[in-house]
Coordinates of C-alpha atoms and ligand atoms in Angstrom, one line a residue:
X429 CA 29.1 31.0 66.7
X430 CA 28.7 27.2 65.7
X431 CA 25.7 25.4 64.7
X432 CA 23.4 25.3 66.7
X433 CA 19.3 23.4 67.7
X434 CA 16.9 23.4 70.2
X435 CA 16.8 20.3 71.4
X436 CA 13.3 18.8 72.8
X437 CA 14.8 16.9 75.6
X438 CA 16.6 20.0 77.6
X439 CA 14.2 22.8 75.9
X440 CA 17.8 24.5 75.1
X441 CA 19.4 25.6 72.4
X442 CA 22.7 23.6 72.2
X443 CA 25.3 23.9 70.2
X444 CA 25.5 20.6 67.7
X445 CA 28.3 18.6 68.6
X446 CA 29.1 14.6 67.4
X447 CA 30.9 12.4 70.2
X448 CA 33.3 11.3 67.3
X449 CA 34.2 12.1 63.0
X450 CA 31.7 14.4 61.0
X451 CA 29.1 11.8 60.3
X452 CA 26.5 12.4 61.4
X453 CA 23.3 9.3 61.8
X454 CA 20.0 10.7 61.9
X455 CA 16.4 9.2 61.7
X456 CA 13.7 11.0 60.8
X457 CA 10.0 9.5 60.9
X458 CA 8.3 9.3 57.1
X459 CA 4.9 9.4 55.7
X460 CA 2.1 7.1 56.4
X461 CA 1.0 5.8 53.0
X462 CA -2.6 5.2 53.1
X463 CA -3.6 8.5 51.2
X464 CA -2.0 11.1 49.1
X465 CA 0.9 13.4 51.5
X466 CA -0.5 16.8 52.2
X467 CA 1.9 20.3 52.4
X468 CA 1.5 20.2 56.0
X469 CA 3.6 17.0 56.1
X470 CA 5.8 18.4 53.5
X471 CA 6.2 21.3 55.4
X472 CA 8.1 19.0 58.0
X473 CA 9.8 16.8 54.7
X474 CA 11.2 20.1 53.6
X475 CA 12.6 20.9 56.8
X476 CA 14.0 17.7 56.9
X477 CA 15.8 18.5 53.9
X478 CA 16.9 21.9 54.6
X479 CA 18.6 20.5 57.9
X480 CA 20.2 17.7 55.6
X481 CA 21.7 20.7 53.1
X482 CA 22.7 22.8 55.7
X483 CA 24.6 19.9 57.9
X484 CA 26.1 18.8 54.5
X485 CA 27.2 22.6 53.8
X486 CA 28.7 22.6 56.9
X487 CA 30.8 19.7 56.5
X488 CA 29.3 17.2 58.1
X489 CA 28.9 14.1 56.1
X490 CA 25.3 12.0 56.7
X491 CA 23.7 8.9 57.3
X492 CA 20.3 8.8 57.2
X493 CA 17.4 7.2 57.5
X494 CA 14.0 7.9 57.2
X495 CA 10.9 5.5 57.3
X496 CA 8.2 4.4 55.1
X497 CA 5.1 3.3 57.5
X498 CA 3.5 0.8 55.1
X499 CA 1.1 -1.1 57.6
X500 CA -0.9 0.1 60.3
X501 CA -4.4 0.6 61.4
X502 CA -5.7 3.0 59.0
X503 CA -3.7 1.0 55.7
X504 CA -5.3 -2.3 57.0
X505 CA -8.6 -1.0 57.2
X506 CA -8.4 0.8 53.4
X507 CA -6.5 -2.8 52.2
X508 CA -9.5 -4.9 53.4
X509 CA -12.9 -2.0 52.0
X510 CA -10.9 -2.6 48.9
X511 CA -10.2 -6.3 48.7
X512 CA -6.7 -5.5 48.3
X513 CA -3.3 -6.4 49.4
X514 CA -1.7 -4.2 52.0
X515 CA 1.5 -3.8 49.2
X516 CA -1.0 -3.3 46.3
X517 CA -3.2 -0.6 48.3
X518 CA 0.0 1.3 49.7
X519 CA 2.3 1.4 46.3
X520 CA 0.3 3.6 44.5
X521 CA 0.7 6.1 47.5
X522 CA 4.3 4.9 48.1
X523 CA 5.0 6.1 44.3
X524 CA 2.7 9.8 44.8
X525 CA 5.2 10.4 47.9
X526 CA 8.5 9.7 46.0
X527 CA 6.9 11.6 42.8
X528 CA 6.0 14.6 45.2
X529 CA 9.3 14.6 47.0
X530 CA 11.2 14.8 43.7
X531 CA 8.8 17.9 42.7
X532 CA 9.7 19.4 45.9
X533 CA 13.6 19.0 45.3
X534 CA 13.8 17.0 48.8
X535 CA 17.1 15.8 48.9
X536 CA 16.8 11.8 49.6
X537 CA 17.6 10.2 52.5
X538 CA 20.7 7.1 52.2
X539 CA 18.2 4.6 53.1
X540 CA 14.6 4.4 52.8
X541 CA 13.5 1.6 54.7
X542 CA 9.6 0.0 54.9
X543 CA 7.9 -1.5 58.1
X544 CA 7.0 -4.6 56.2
X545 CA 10.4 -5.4 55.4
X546 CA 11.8 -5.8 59.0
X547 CA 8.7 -7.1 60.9
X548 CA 11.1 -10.4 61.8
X549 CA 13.6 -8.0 63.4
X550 CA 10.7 -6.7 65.6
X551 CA 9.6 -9.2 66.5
X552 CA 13.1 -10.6 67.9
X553 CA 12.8 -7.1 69.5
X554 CA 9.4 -7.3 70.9
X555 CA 10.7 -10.8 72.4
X556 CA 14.3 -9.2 73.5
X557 CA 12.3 -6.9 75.9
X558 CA 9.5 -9.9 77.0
X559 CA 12.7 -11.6 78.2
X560 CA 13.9 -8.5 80.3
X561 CA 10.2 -8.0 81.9
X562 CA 9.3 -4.9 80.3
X563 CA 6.1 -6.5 78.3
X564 CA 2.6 -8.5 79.4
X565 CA 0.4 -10.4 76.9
X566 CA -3.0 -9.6 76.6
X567 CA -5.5 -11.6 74.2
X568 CA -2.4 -12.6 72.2
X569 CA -1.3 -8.8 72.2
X570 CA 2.0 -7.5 73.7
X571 CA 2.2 -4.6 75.5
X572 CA 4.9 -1.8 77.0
X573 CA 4.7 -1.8 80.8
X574 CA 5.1 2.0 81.2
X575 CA 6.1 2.1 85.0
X576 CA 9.0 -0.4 84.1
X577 CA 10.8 2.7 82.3
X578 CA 11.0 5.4 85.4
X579 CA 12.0 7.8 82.8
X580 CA 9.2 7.7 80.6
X581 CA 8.2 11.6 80.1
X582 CA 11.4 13.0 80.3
X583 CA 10.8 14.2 76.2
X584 CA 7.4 15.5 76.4
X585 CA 8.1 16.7 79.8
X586 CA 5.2 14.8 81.0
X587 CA 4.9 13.8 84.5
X588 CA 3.3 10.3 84.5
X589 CA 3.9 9.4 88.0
X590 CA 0.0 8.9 88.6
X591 CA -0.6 6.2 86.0
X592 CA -2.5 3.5 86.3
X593 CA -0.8 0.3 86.3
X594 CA -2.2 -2.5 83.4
X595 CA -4.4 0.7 81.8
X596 CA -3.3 0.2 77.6
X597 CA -4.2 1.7 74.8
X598 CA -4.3 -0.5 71.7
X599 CA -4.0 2.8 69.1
X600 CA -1.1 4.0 67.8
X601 CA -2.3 7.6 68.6
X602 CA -4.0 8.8 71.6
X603 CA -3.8 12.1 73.7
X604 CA -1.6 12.8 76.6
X605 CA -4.2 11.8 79.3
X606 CA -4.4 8.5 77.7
X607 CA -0.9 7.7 78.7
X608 CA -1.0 4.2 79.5
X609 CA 1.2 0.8 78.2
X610 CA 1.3 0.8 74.8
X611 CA 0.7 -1.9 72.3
X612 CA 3.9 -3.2 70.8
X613 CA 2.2 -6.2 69.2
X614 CA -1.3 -6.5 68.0
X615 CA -2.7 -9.8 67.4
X616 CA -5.2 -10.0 64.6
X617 CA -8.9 -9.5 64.2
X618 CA -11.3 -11.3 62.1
X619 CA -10.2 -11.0 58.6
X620 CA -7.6 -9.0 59.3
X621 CA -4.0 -9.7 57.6
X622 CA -1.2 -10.9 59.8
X623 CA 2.6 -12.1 60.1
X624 CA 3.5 -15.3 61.4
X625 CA 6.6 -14.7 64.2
X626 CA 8.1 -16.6 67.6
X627 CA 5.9 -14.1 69.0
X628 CA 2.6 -15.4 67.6
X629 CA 0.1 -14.3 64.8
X630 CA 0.1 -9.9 64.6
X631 CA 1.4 -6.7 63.1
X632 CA 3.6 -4.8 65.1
X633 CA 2.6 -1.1 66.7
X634 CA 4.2 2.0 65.2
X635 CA 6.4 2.8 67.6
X636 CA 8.8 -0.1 67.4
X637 CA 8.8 0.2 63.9
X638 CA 11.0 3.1 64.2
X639 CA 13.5 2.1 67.6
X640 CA 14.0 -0.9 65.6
X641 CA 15.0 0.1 62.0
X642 CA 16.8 3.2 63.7
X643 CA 19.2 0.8 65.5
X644 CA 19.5 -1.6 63.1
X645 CA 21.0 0.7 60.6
X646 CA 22.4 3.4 62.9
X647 CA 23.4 2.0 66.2
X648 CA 22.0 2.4 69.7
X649 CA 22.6 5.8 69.9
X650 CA 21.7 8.3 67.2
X651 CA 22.9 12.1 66.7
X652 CA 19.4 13.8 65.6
X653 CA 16.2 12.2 65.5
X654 CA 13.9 14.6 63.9
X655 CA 10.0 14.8 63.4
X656 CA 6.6 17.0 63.6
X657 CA 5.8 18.3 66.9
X658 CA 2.7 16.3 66.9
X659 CA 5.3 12.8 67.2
X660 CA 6.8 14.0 70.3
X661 CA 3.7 12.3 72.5
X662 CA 2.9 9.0 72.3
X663 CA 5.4 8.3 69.7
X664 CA 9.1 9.5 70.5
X665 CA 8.2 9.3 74.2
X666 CA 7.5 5.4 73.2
X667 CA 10.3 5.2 71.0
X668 CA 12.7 5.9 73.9
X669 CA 11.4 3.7 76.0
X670 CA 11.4 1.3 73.8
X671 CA 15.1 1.8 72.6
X672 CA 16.8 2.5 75.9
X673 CA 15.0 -0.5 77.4
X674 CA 16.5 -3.0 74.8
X675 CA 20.3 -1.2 74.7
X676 CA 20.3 0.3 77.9
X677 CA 22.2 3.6 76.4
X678 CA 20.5 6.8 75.9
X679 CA 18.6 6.6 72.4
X680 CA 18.9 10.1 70.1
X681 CA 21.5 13.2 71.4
X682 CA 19.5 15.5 69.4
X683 CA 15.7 15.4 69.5
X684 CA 14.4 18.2 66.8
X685 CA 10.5 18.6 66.1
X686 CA 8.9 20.8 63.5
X687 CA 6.3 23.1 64.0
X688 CA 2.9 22.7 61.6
X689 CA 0.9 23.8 58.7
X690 CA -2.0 25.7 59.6
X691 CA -5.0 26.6 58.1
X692 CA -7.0 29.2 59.7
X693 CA -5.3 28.9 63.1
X694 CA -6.0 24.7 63.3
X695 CA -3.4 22.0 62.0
X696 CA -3.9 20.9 58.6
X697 CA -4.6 17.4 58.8
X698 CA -6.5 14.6 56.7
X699 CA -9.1 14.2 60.1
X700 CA -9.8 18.0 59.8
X701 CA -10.8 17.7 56.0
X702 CA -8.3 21.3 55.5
X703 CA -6.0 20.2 53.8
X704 CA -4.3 20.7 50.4
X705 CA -2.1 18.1 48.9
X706 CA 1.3 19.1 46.7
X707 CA -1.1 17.8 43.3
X708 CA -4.2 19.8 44.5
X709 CA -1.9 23.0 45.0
X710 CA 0.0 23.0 41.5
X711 CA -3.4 21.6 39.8
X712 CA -3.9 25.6 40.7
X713 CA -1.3 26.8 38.8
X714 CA 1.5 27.2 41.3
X715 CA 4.9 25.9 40.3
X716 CA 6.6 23.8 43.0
X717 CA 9.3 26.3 44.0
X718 CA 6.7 28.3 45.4
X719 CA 5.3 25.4 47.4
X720 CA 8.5 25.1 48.6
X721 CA 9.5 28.7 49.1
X722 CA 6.4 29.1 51.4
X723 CA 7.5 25.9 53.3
X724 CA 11.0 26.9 54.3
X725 CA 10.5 30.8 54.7
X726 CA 9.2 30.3 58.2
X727 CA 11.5 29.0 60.4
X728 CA 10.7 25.3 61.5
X729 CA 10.0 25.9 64.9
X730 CA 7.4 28.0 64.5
X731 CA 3.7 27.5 63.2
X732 CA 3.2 28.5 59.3
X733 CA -0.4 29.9 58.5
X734 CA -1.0 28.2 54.7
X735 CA -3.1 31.0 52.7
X736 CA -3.1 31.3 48.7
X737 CA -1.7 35.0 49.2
X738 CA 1.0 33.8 50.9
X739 CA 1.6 31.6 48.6
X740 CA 1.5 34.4 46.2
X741 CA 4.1 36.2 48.1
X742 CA 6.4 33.6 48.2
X743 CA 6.1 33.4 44.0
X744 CA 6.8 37.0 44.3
X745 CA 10.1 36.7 46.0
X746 CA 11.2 33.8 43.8
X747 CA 10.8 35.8 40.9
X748 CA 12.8 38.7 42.2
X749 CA 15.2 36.1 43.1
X750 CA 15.5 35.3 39.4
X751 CA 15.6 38.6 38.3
X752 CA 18.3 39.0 40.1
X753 CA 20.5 36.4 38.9
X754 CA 19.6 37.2 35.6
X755 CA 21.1 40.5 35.7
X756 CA 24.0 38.5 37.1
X757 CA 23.9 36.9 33.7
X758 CA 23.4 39.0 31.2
X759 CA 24.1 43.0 32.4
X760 CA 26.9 44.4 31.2
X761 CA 28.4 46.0 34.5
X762 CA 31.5 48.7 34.2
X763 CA 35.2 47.3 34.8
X764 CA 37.0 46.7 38.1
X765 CA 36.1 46.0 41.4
X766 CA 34.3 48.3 43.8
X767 CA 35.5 47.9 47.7
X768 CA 32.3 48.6 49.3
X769 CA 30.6 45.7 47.3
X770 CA 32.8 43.4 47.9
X771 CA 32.6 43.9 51.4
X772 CA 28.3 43.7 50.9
X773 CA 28.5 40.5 49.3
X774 CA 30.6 38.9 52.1
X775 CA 28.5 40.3 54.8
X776 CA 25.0 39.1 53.6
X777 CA 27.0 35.8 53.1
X778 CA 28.1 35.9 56.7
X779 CA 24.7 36.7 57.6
X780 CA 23.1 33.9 55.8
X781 CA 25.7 31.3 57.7
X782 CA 25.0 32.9 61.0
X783 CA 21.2 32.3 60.8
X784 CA 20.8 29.4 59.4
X785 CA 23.4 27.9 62.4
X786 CA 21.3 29.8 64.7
X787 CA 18.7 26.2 64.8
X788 CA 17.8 26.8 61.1
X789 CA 16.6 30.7 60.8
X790 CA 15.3 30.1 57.5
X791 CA 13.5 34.0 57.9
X792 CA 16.7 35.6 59.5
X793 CA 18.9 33.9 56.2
X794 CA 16.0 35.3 53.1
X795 CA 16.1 38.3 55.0
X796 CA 19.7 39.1 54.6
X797 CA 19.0 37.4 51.0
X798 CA 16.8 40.4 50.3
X799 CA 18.3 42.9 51.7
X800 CA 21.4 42.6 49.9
X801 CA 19.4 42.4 46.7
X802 CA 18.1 45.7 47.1
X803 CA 21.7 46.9 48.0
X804 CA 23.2 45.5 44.5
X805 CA 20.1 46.2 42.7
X806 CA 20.5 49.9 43.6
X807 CA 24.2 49.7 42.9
X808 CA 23.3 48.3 39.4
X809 CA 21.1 50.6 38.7
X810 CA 23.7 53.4 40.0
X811 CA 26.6 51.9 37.9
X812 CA 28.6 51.1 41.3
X813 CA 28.3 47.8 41.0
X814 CA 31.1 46.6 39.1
X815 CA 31.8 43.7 36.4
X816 CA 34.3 42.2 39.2
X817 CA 31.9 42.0 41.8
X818 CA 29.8 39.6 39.8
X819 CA 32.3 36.4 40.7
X820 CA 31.1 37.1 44.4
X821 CA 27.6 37.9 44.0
X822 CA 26.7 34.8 41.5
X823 CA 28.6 32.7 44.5
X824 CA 26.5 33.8 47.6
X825 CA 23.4 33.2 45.2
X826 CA 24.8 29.4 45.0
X827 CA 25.2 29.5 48.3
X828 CA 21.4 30.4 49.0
X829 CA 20.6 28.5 46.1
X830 CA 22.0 25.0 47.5
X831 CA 19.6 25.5 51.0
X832 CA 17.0 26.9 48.7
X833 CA 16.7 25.7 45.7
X834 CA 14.4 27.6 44.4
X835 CA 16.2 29.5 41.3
X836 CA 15.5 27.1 38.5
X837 CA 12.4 27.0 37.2
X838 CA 10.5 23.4 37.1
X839 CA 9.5 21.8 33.8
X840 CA 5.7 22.5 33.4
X841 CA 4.1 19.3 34.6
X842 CA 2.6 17.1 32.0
X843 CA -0.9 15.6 32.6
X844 CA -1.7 13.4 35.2
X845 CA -1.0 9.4 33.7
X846 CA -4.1 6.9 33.7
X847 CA -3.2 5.7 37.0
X848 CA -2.5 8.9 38.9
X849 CA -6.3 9.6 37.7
X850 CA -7.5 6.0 38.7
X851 CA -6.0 6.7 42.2
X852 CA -7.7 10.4 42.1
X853 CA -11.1 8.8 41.0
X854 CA -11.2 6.4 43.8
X855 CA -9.8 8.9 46.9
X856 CA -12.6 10.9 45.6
X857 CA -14.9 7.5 45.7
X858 CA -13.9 6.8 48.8
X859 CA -14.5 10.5 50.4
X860 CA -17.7 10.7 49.1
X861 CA -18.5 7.1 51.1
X862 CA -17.1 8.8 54.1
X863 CA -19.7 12.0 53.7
X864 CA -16.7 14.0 53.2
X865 CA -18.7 15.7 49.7
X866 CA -16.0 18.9 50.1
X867 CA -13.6 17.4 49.7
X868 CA -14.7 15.0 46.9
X869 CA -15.6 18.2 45.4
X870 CA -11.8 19.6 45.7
X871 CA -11.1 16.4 43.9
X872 CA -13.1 16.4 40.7
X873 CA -11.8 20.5 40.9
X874 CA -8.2 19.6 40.9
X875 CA -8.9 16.5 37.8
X876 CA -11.1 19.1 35.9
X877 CA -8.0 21.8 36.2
X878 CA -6.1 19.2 35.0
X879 CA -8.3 18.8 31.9
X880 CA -9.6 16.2 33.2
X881 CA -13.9 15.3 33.3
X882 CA -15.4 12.9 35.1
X883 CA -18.9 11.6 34.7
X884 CA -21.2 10.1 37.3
X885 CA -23.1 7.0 35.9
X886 CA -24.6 4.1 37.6
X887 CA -21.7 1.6 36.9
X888 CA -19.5 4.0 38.4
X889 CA -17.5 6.6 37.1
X890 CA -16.3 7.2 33.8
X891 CA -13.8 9.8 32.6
X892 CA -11.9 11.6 30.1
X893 CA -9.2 13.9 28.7
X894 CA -10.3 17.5 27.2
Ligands
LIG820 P1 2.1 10.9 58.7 O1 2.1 10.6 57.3 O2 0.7 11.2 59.3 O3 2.8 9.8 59.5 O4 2.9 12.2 59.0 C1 4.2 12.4 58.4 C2 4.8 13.6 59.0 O5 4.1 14.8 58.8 C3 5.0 13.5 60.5 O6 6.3 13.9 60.9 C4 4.0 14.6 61.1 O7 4.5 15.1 62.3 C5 4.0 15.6 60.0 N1 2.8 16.4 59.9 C6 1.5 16.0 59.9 N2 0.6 17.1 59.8 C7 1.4 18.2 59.7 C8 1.2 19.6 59.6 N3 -0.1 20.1 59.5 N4 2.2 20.4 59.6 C9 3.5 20.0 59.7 N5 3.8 18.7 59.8 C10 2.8 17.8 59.8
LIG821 ZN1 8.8 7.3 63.9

């Protein structure tokens, strides 16, 4: 059977196919960077980078890009509480993402690309679709006429046939009974920062962030456009409309969507206050592998309960991972070959292909993983597993290892750097302003595992190293 996905837009599973070559061009929406990431958005980075390992181990060669949102509401809003630049608030966070990813051993992208560097092209955008009548103006903002795409809906499967004509919604995120024309172009409030374009004073909307910077550097038409679950209304539904309206062709062939990171049944989400990020997690004492483990043993589709004893189960299986491979290493197995191994080993391989192409069965591939360990670990232990079996084994491990990744063990982090506490000092300054006292309080916990102690005073707060 070939590789296959479930694709939003037809809620089927089809079988992945390019119109042309092996390349494939996929876009894939990236982090917000007005705080730090949490492990419920890398639970949808790592799947991002599974699917990029797995296309690459079957063949297919890639091109993609995935986006930096570097202004928007919530980055504005930060920028001007801390008399800063929109670039100086959202590097330090820019730099935690790229630090984190590396941690996590997510495979990068080809391109990164950043909202603020292409706000010229969206604006030529935002004016390319004024000129075919799918926008109004409204108090120097530009708007999406959502009855001038008919098939608006067709991703979320939405029926939006009772809208109500000139209704908008100036947000970039709002709930599926707020459907209404959405802001492409927001003109600026007092004090707020702005860009001067042909299309007036503003910052453009989300949405067109991405249609734009996905065209510009993969055509009109991409293979896989991929995101969380929680993207697929307002902000691929706008997307799409957006796109087709400018090129007329259909936008993405592939729509894929990750399920999320829970924590005690609700989404883990900076609103919520539950959530963990990669720093707080490892500031526990868990190496990143783990993290990591956890993230991908659940395939992506379906929801992932975080706990700390899962967590602890997935340290567990890394270790007998390792084990494993180190009796590759260093036992001393009899000589020759034994048939029925052979055959083992290239089974479990065939197994680990067949899930994985079946839409990414991250659980279906470990557990083939597994159960072939216990098969040659009894065999060891027996003597039946012989010294020429080894070449075979040690090569389905890579094979596991280059989706996984999980086999070497991280450097032990070194402590936090002055800044990476300065930024810790003032998230937790900043939580404390928004009554949010927990989760200041997970703050100064993760600094003090980290040996590092703050201390309150009335200038502010001071800290140090153990
Ligand atoms: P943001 O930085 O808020 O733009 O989100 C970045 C990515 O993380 C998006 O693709 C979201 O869909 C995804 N995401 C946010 N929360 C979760 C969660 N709890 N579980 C999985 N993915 C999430
Ligand atoms: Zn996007």
């Amino acid at each position: 059977m070939a590789l296959r996905f479930y694709n939003t837009l037809s809620q089927q599973v089809e079988e992945f196919r390019l119109q042309e070559g092996n390349l494939v061009r996929m876009y894939t929406c990236g982090p917000t960077v007005y705080n730090f990431a949490h492990i419920g958005n890398f639970r949808t980075f790592v799947f991002y980078d599974l699917l990029r390992r797995w296309l690459a181990a079957r063949g297919y060669k890639l091109d993609h890009v995935m986006n930096i949102t570097d202004v928007e509401d919530r980055i504005i809003r930060n920028s001007i509480e801390q008399h800063k630049a929109i670039k100086e608030y959202t590097e330090v966070y820019e730099k935690a993402f790229f630090e984190d990813c590396e941690v996590l051993r997510l495979t990068q992208p080809e391109r990164w690309v950043r909202a603020t560097e292409h706000i010229s092209e969206m604006a030529a955008a935002i004016a390319k679709l004024g000129e075919k009548g799918y926008t109004y103006t409204s108090e120097g903002s530009v708007y999406f006429r959502i009855a001038s795409f008919p098939d608006y809906g067709k991703l979320s499967h939405n029926d939006f046939s009772g809208i109500r004509a000139g209704a908008r919604v100036d947000v970039d995120t709002y709930e599926k009974a707020d459907a209404r024309d959405f802001v492409l172009w927001k003109s600026p409030k007092d004090g707020e920062p702005f860009w001067d374009t042909p299309i007036g004073p503003g910052r453009p909307g989300w949405h067109i962030e991405c249609s734009v910077m996905a065209i510009e550097y993969l055509g009109e038409t991409l293979d896989i456009h991929a995101g969380g679950v929680d993207l697929i209304f307002p902000h691929h539904e706008n997307e799409i409309a957006q796109s087709v309206s400018l090129t007329g062709k259909p936008f993405a062939r592939y729509w894929l969507h990750s399920e999320f990171l829970l924590v005690d049944g609700q989404k883990m989400s900076k609103s919520l206050g539950n959530f963990y990020t990669l720093r707080d997690v490892l500031g526990r004492g868990y190496p990143p592998e783990t993290v990591r483990y956890l993230l991908a043993s659940v395939p992506y589709r379906k929801q992932l309960n975080f706990t700390f004893e899962g967590l602890q189960s997935a340290k567990t299986a890394v270790e007998r991972l390792r084990n494993f491979a180190w009796r590759l290493d260093q036992e001393k197995f009899r000589p020759g070959a034994n048939e029925k191994i052979a055959e083992r080993t290239a089974e479990a391989e065939r197994q680990f292909g067949q899930s994985l192409d079946d839409d990414l069965n991250t659980a279906g591939a470990l557990g083939a993983t597994f159960e072939y360990l216990r098969d040659a670990n009894v065999a060891m232990d027996s003597g039946d597993f012989r010294e020429q079996n080894v070449p075979a084994a040690r090569a389905f491990l890579g094979c596991f290892d280059s989706i996984f990744d999980v086999l070497r063990p991280s450097a032990q982090k070194q402590s936090l750097s002055d800044a990476e506490v300065e930024a810790r000092i003032l998230a937790r300054a900043e939580a404390k302003k928004a009554r949010k006292f927990g989760e200041a309080d997970r703050i100064r916990d993760e600094l003090t595992a980290q040996g590092i102690i703050l201390e309150d005073t009335k200038d502010g707060v001071r800290w140090k190293r153990k």
